[in-house]
XYZ file of C-alpha atoms in Angstrom:
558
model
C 116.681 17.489 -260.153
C 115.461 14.870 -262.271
C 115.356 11.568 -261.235
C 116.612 9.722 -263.990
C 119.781 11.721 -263.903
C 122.021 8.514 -262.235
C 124.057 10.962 -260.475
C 121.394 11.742 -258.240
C 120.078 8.209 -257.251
C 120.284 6.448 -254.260
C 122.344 2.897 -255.767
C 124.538 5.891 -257.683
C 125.722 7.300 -254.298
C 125.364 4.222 -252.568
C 128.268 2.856 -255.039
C 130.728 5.725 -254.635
C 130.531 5.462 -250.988
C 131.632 1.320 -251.105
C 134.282 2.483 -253.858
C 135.599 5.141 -251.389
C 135.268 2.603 -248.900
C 137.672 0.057 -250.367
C 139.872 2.898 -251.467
C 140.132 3.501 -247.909
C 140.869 -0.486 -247.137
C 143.671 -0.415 -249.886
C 145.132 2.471 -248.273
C 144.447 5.682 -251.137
C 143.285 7.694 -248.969
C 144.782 9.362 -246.390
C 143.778 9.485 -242.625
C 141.506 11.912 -241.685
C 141.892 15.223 -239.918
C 140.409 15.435 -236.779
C 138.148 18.139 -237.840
C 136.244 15.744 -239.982
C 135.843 12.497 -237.418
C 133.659 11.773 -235.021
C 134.080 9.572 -231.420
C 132.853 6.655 -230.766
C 133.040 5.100 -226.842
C 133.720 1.305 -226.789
C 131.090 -1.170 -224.711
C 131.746 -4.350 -223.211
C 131.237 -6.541 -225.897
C 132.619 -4.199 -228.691
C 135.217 -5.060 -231.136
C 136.116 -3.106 -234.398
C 133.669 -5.621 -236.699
C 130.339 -5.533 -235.072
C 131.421 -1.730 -234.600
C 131.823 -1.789 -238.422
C 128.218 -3.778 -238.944
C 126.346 -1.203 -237.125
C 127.656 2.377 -238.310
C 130.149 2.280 -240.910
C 129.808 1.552 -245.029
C 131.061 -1.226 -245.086
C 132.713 -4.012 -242.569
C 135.465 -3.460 -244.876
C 136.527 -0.685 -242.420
C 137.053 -2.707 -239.351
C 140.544 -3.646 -240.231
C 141.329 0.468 -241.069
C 139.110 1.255 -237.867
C 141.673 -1.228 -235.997
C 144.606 0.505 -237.683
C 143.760 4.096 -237.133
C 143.476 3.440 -233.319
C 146.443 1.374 -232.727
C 143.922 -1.763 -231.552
C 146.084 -4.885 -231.621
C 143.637 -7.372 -230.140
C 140.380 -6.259 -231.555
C 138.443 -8.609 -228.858
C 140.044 -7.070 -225.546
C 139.116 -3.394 -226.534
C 138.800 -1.625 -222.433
C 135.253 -0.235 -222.253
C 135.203 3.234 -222.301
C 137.928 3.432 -225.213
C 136.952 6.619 -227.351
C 137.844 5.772 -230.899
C 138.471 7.505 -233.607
C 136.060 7.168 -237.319
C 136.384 9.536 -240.484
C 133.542 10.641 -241.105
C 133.731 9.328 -244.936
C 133.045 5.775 -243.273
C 129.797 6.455 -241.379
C 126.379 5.109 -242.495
C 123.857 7.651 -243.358
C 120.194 7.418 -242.792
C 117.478 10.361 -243.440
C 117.403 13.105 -241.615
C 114.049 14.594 -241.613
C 113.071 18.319 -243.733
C 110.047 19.623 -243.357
C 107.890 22.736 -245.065
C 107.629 25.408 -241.906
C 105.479 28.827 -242.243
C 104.435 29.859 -245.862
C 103.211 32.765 -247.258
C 101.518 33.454 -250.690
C 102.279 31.057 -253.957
C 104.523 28.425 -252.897
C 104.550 24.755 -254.713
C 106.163 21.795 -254.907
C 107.877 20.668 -258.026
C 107.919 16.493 -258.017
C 111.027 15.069 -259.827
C 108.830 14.353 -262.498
C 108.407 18.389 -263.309
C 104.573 18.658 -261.940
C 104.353 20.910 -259.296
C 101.137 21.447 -256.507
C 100.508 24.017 -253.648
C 103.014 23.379 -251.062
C 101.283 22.483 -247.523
C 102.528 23.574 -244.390
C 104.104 21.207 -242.099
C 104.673 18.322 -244.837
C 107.911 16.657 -245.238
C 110.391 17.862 -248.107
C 111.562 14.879 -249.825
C 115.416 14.977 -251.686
C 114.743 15.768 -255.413
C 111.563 17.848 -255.367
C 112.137 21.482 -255.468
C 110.267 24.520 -254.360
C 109.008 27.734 -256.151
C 108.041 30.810 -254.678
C 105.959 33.513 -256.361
C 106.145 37.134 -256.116
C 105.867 38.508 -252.471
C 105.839 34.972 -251.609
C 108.115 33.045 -248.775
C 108.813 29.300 -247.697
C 110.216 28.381 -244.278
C 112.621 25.172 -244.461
C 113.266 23.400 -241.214
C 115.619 20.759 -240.303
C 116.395 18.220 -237.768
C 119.013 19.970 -236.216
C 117.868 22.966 -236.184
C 118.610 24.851 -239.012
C 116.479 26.970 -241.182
C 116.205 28.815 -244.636
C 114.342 31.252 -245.638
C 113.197 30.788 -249.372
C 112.399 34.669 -250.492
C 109.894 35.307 -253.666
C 110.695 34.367 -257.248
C 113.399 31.579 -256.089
C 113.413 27.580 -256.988
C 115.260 25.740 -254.784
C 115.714 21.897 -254.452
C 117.197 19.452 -251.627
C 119.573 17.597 -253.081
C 120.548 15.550 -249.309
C 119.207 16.057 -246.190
C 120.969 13.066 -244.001
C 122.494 12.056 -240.526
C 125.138 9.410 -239.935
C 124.034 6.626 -237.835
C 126.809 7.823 -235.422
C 128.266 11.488 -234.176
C 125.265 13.371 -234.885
C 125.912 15.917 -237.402
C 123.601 16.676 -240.145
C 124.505 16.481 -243.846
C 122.392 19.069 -245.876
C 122.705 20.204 -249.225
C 120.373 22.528 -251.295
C 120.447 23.571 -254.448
C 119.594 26.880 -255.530
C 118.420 27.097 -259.293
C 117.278 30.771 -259.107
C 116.489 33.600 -256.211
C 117.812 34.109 -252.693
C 117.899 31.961 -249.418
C 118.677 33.812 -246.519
C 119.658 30.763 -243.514
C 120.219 30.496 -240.085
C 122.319 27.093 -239.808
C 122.815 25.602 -236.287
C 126.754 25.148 -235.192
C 126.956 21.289 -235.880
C 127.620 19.453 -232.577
C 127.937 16.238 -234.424
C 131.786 15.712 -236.132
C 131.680 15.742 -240.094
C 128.405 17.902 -240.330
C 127.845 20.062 -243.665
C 125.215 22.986 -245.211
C 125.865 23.673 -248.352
C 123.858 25.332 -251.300
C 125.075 24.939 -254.511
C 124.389 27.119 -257.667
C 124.911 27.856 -261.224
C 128.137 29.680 -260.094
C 129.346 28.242 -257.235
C 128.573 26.307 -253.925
C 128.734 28.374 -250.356
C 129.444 25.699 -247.621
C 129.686 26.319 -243.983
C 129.062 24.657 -240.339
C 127.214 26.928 -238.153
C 126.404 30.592 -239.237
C 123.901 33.357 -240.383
C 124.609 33.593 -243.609
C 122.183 35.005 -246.750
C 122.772 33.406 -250.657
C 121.380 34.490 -253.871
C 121.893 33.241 -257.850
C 121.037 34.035 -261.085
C 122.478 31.586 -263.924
C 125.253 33.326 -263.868
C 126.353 35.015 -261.025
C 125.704 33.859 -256.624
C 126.492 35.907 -254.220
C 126.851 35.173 -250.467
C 126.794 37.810 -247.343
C 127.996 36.545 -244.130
C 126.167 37.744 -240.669
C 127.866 35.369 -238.651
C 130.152 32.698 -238.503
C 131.912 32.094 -241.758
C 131.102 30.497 -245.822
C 133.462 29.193 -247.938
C 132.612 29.877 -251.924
C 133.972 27.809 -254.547
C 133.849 26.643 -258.171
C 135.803 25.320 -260.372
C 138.187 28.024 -260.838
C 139.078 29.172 -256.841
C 137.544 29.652 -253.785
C 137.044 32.781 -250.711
C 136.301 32.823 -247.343
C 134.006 35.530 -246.092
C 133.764 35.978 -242.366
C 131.192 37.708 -240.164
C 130.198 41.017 -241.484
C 131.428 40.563 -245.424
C 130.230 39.283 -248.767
C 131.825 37.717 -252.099
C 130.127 36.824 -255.112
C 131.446 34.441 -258.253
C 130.405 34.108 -261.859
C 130.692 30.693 -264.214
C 133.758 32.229 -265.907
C 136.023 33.110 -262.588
C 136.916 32.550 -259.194
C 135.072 34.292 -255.906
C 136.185 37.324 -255.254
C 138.504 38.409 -252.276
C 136.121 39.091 -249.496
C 134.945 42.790 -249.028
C 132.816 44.116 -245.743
C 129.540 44.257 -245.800
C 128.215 48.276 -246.102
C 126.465 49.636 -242.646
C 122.867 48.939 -241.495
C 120.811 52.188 -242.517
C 119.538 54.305 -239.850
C 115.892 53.915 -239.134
C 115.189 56.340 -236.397
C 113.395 58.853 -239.007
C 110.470 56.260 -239.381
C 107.398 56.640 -237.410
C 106.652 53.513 -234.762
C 102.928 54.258 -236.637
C 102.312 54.285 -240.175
C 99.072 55.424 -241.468
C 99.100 55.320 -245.101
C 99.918 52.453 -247.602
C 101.940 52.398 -249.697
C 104.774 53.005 -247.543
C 107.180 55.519 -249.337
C 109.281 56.649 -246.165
C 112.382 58.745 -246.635
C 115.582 57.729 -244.307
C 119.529 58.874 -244.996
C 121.230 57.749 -247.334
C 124.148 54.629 -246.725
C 127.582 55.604 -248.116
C 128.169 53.421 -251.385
C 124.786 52.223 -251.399
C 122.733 51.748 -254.863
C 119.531 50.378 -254.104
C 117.731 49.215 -250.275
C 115.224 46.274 -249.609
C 112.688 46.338 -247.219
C 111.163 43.839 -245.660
C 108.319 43.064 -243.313
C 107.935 40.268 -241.171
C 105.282 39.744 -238.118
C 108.018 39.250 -235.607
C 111.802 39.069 -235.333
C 112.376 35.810 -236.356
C 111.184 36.778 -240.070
C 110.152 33.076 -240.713
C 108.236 34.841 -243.206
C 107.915 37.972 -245.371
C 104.481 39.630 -245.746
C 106.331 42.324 -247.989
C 109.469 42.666 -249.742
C 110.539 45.674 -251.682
C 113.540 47.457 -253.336
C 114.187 50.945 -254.330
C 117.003 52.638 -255.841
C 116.083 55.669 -253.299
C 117.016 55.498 -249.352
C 113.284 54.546 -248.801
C 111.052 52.433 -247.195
C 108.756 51.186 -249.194
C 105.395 48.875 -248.443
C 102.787 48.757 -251.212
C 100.411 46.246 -249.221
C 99.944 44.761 -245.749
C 96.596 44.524 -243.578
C 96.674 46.489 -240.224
C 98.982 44.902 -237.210
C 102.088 45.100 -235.410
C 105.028 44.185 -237.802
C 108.889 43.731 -237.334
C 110.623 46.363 -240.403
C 114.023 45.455 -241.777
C 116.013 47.671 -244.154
C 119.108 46.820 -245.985
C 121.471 48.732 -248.307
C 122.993 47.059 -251.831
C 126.046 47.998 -253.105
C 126.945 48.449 -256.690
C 128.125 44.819 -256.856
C 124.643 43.925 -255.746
C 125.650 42.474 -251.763
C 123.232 43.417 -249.534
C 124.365 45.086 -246.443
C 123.702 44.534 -242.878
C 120.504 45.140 -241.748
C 118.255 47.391 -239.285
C 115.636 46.729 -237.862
C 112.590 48.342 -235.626
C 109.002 47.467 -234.822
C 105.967 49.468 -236.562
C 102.739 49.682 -236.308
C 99.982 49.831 -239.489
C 97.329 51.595 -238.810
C 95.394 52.246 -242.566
C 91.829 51.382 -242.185
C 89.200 52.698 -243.196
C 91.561 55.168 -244.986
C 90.348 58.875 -244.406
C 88.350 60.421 -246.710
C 89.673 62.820 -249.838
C 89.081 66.416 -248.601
C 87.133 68.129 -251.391
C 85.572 71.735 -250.554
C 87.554 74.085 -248.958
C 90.379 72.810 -251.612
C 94.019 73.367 -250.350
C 94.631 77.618 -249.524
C 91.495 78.624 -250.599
C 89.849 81.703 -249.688
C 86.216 81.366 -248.103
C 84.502 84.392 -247.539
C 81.317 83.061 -245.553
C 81.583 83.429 -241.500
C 80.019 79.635 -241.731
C 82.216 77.901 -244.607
C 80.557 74.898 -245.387
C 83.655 71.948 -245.718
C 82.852 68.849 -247.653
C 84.662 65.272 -248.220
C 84.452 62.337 -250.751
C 81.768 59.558 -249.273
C 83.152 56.225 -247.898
C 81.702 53.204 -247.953
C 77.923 53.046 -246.485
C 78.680 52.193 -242.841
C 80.775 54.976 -242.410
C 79.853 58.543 -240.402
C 83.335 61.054 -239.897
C 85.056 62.917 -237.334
C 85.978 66.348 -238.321
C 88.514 68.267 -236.512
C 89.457 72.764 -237.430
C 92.706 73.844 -236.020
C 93.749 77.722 -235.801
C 96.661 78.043 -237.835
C 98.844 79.095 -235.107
C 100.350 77.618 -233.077
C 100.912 74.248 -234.595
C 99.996 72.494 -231.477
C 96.704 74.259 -230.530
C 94.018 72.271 -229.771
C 91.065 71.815 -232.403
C 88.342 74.636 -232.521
C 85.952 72.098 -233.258
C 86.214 68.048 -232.735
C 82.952 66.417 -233.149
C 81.477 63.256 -235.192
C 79.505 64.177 -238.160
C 76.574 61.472 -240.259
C 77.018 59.356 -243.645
C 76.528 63.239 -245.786
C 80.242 63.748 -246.043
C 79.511 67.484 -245.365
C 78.798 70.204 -243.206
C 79.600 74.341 -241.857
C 81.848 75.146 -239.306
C 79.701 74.774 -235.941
C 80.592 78.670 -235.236
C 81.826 81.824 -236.935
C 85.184 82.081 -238.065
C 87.128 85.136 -237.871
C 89.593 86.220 -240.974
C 92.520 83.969 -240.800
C 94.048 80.554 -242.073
C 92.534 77.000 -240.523
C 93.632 74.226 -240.981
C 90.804 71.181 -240.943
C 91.423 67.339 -241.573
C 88.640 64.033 -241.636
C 88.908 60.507 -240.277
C 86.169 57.658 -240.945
C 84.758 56.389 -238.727
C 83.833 52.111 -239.425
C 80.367 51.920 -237.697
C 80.159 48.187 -238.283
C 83.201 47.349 -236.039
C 83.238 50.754 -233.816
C 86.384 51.892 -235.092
C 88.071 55.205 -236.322
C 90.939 54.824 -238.631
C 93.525 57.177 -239.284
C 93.516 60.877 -239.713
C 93.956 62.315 -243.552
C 96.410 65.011 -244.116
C 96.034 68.705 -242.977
C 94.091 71.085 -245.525
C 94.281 74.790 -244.908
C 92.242 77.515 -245.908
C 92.116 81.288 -245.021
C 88.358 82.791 -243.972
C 88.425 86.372 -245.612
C 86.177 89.145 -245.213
C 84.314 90.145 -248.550
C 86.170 93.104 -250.559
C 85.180 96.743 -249.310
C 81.912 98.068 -250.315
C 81.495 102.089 -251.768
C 79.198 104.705 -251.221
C 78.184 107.087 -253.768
C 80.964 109.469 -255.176
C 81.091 113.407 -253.474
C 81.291 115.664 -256.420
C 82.037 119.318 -255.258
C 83.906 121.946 -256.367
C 85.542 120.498 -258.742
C 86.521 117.010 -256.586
C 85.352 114.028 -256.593
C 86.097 111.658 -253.090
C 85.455 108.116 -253.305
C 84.970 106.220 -249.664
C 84.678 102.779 -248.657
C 83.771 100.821 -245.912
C 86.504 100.091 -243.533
C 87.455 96.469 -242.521
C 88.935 95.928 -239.064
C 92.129 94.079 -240.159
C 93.383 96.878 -242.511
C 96.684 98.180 -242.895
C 96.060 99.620 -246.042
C 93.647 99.628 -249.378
C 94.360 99.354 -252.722
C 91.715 101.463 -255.313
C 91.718 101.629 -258.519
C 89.358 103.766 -260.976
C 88.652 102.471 -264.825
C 86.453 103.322 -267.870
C 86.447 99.783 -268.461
C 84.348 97.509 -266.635
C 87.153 94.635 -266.444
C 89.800 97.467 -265.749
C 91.861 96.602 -268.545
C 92.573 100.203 -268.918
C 93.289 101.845 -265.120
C 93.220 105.229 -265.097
C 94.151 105.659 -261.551
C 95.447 103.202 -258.789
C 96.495 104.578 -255.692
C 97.009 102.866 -252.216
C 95.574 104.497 -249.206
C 95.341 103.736 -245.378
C 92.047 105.652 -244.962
C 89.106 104.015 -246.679
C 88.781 107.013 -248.717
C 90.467 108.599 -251.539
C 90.166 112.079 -253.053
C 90.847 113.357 -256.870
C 89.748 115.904 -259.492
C 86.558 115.190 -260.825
C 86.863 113.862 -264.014
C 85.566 114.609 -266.900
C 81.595 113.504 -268.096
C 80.728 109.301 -268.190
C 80.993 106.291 -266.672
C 83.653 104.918 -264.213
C 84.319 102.023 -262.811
C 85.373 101.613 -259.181
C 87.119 98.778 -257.208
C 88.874 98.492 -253.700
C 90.977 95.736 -251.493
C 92.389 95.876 -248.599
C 95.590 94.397 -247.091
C 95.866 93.362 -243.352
C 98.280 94.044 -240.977
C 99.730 90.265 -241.452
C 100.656 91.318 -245.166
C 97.736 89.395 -246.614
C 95.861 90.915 -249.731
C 91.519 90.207 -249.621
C 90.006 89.874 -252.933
C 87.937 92.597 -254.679
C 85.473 94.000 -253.532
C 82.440 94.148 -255.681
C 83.058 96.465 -258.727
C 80.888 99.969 -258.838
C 79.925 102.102 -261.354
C 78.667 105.897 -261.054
C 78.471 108.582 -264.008
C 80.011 112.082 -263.968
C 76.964 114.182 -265.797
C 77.943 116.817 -268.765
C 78.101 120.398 -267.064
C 74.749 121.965 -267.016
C 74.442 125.075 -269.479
C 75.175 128.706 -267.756
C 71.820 130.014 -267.095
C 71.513 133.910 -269.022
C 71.413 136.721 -266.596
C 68.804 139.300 -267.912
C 69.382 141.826 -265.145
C 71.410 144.033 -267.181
C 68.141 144.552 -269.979
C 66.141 146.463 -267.235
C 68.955 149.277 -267.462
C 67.575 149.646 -271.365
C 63.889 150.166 -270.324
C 63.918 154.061 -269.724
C 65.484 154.615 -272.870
C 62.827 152.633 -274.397
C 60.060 154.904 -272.118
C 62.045 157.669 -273.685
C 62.099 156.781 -277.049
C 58.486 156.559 -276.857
């Protein structure tokens, strides 16, 4: 707030008070509840004036101080007298703020509008704001205990932060321009104690609770944890209690009070998460729109290292370095309160990130007994562990586990029978001795080549085709073409045998391919295509037996 504005300086207040004060002496105002006075226990030597010089306004009040507690000879007062004050009448002095944990882009805007990095640990003077950037955080901390949590994208500025000389309660008031503040305010112990944060909209005021406030220039909303908040403005005022939320605009009252929707359940998400960003699916919250996660190193969240929302039941973490972190979740209603919250502890666990698996890609089909499996290189210090799994069952312990050098490739270390593998890579951080976490699962099925033929068996008048037989076999598909890239079949036929018998067909060239299908309903490739020629018939040769029954005629003739 701007320091020439004179409702803000110190003479400004400093004047209402003595004008309150002497309202007071000339009887205006009324006597004070209890709820806002504090206790004061008389001393030898005390009398309502020197009482009056060292904690109230003005001395003004000794005569209304006398008054209120019946004194009719203010210099025989009994020691140990408690007396009453309204709290209106006590001196204030400056109760201390201070800049706790920070995280990211925080400043410090001066009442003349320049603003500078915020430092942690430095006192937060009335007047000066603070500004928080994205995924960005500022810890307040009070005197007596209180704190608020400034979350990214807010500007907030203390408008009091005081103590009367007498009774001990704290007088704060912030002022939220734009953003959230989510507080934790200490029940006050002393009489007449205040929080409030006013906004655009509306001010939330309370005296001991966990309470969470947010405004736009328009709109603040507040959602009550514990204790209770009062939100007015010009045009009405709600109570909330523990476990429910209002919200107000400039052009109406706060709404009645509504309960706040459930904490989502996080049971689903793993105490370990391995890969960032963080896009974890949990159920869904009945009349929720959107959720916010945050992430905070411990359970006091004094500050947020992430802070995301989705419009999906989702946890969601785009960045965080490795460590032990505190996750809270939160569902937001179509009126935008945020619900209670859950929260569990995790574990990230992302570096070095695992490798992309490149060769065998996803359900391929390798036909070598070796297959040689191959990854994307990570940085230089870097060597890989590479673990094979049989398919089944989905707990079986690896075929192969063993740490392979900087080439980001190698074959299996044995043979591999026909059947689906699964195989999966890790990296391995040689400068600091450390294996990160595993990459994903990548399958592939090792197939034996498509069956081979021999030469065709033309006889009498049939021609039988035979393969060679593969163990796994339940049956074999064959098929017989003029064309070499069979778009014209003339015959396919399944068989069980690997052989297959027809007519011999008529003179050229043919075309010849065979796969088989195993027992587990899996169909091999082709084998390799074959071609053989059915020769034109060979000419009838003459029989010239039957001339030699001519050649005695001929010796006749002659």
């Amino acid at each position: 707030m701007n320091a020439s504005n004179p409702s803000t300086s110190p003479a400004w207040r400093h004047c209402l008070r003595l004008l309150l004060a002497w309202a007071w002496a000339l009887g205006v105002c009324c006597t004070a509840l209890a709820g806002d006075e504090a206790t004061y226990t008389v001393v030898s030597g005390d009398h309502p004036w020197n009482i009056a010089q060292r904690f109230l306004l003005t001395p003004a009040h000794a005569v209304q101080l006398a008054r209120l507690n019946g004194i009719r000879n203010d210099r025989l007062i009994p020691p140990g007298t408690r007396l009453r004050i309204p709290v209106a009448w006590l001196r204030l002095q400056q109760a201390r703020a201070r800049l706790g944990r920070l995280q990211g882009d925080v400043r410090v805007v001066g009442t003349d509008g320049v603003s500078q990095a915020a430092v942690e640990g430095a006192s937060w003077q009335p007047g000066t704001a603070l500004r928080t950037g994205l995924q960005s955080t500022a810890l307040l901390e009070f005197d007596d205990g209180s704190r608020s949590l400034v979350r990214q994208l807010s500007l907030v500025r203390l408008v009091q932060a005081e103590q009367p000389l007498l009774g001990g309660g704290h007088w704060l008031q912030l002022e939220l321009v734009t953003g959230a503040i989510e507080n934790l305010v200490k029940p006050l112990a002393g009489a007449g104690g205040r929080f409030e944060i006013r906004t655009p909209a509306g001010i939330a005021a309370v005296r001991g609770t966990e309470f969470r406030v947010s405004a736009t220039e328009y709109l603040t909303r507040t959602e009550v944890l514990e204790g209770a908040v009062l939100l007015r403005n010009d045009a009405g005022e709600t109570a909330a209690s523990a476990g429910a939320g209002t919200f107000a605009n400039l052009a109406s009252a706060p709404v009645p009070a509504k309960p706040l929707l459930n904490a989502p359940d996080l049971s689903t998400v793993p105490a370990r998460l391995e890969r960032l960003p963080i896009d974890w699916p949990v159920p869904a919250v009945v009349g929720g729109t959107s959720y916010r996660t945050q992430l905070a190193a411990d359970s006091r969240f004094d500050a947020l290292l992430s802070e995301e929302v989705t419009t999906a039941p989702r946890v969601r973490i785009s960045a965080a370095p490795d460590g032990q972190y505190v996750l809270r979740l939160r569902t937001i209603d179509s009126q935008g309160l945020e619900g209670r919250s859950s929260e569990r502890a995790i574990e990230l666990f992302t570096q070095p990130p695992p490798p992309i698996l490149i060769e065998p890609a996803p359900e391929a089909q390798v036909l070598s007994l070796r297959p040689t499996l191959r990854w994307a290189r990570a940085q230089a210090a870097s060597t890989y562990r590479l673990q094979i799994f049989p398919d089944q069952p989905a707990d079986a312990q690896p075929l192969e586990d063993r740490v392979v050098d900087t080439t980001a490739q190698t074959r299996s270390g044995s043979e591999l029978p026909p059947g689906i593998y699964r195989w999966r890579v890790a990296t391995i951080d040689t400068t600091r001795n450390r294996q990160g976490p595993w990459g994903d699962m990548q399958s592939f099925r090792r197939v034996e080549p498509g069956p081979s033929f021999s030469a065709p068996d033309l006889q009498g008048g049939a021609m039988t085709l035979a393969w060679s037989a593969q163990a796994f076999a339940a049956t074999y598909r064959m098929q017989l073409s003029t064309d070499a890239g069979f778009g014209t079949v003339l015959v396919d036929t399944l068989a069980t045998a690997p052989r297959h018998q027809l007519p011999t067909p008529g003179p050229g060239t043919y075309h010849v391919r065979v796969q088989a299908t195993g027992v587990d309903g899996f169909t091999g490739p082709w084998g390799t295509v074959q071609s053989f020629t059915v020769p034109e018939p060979e000419p009838p040769v003459p029989d010239w037996r039957p001339l030699w029954l001519l050649v005695p005629l001929l010796l006749l003739a002659l």
